[in-house]
């Protein structure tokens, strides 16, 4: 979305913020009662990195699947498109000579 300049719907942002707040609220007790040690900070950092990597990989897979589906759809629609009324007995036009 960033490369193509597309904007996300407001509902997606609201859902993402509510999800982050929910996860923070559910784990706040454990985070507040733990001592801040190096191991904890490394674990939290790796968690954020893995979530970001999974989100990007999932978005890429969905984009690839969407492109594949679109190519199949438009190939099928163009291939089996019904002729215009009155053109049933005409031959299809020949492609231009290269």
XYZ file of C-alpha atoms in Angstrom:
98
model
C 0.000 0.000 0.000
C 2.844 2.389 0.696
C 4.525 1.824 -2.653
C 1.322 2.204 -4.670
C -0.022 5.097 -2.588
C -3.200 3.277 -1.548
C -4.938 4.284 1.665
C -6.257 1.738 4.140
C -9.906 1.973 5.187
C -10.556 3.597 8.556
C -12.122 0.358 9.837
C -8.804 -1.448 9.354
C -6.975 1.136 11.454
C -9.629 1.020 14.174
C -9.453 -2.783 14.257
C -5.656 -2.731 14.471
C -5.686 -0.218 17.335
C -8.381 -2.132 19.225
C -6.414 -5.361 18.779
C -3.226 -3.756 20.095
C -5.088 -2.298 23.083
C -6.679 -5.678 23.797
C -3.354 -7.505 23.720
C -1.795 -4.831 25.931
C -4.648 -5.023 28.414
C -4.506 -8.812 28.625
C -0.763 -8.899 29.163
C -0.362 -5.706 31.226
C -0.363 -7.577 34.533
C 2.454 -9.857 33.510
C 4.493 -7.020 32.021
C 4.102 -4.727 35.044
C 5.031 -7.417 37.580
C 8.169 -8.585 35.790
C 11.622 -7.181 36.339
C 13.124 -5.493 33.313
C 16.065 -7.679 32.413
C 17.963 -8.115 29.186
C 16.236 -11.387 28.413
C 12.815 -9.766 28.662
C 13.746 -6.919 26.356
C 15.203 -9.322 23.793
C 12.006 -11.412 23.921
C 9.764 -8.381 23.458
C 11.914 -7.140 20.574
C 11.889 -10.504 18.842
C 8.123 -10.685 19.304
C 7.631 -7.359 17.546
C 9.994 -8.367 14.728
C 8.192 -11.691 14.199
C 4.750 -10.048 14.166
C 5.914 -7.502 11.599
C 7.551 -10.192 9.434
C 4.423 -12.363 9.544
C 2.176 -9.433 8.646
C 4.342 -8.523 5.656
C 4.568 -12.126 4.477
C 0.804 -12.577 4.793
C 0.139 -9.345 2.902
C 2.520 -10.454 0.157
C 0.873 -13.861 -0.095
C -2.574 -12.278 -0.323
C -1.362 -9.890 -3.015
C 0.086 -12.767 -5.006
C -3.081 -14.829 -4.613
C -5.205 -11.852 -5.633
C -3.132 -11.240 -8.754
C -3.342 -14.920 -9.686
C -7.107 -14.992 -9.159
C -7.569 -11.795 -11.165
C -5.549 -13.205 -14.059
C -7.656 -16.376 -14.063
C -10.886 -14.412 -13.818
C -10.130 -12.031 -16.673
C -8.784 -14.835 -18.855
C -12.018 -16.768 -18.357
C -14.249 -13.741 -18.889
C -12.455 -12.735 -22.087
C -12.395 -16.312 -23.381
C -16.061 -17.119 -22.845
C -17.596 -13.711 -23.418
C -20.877 -14.000 -25.295
C -21.135 -12.266 -28.668
C -23.127 -9.106 -29.121
C -26.719 -9.495 -30.349
C -26.795 -9.983 -34.123
C -23.209 -11.263 -34.345
C -23.848 -14.962 -33.709
C -23.088 -16.072 -37.290
C -20.051 -13.834 -37.913
C -16.516 -15.143 -37.651
C -14.266 -13.578 -35.025
C -11.804 -10.990 -36.366
C -8.304 -12.176 -37.193
C -5.434 -10.839 -35.091
C -3.141 -8.328 -36.860
C -0.167 -9.751 -38.730
C 3.182 -9.152 -37.033
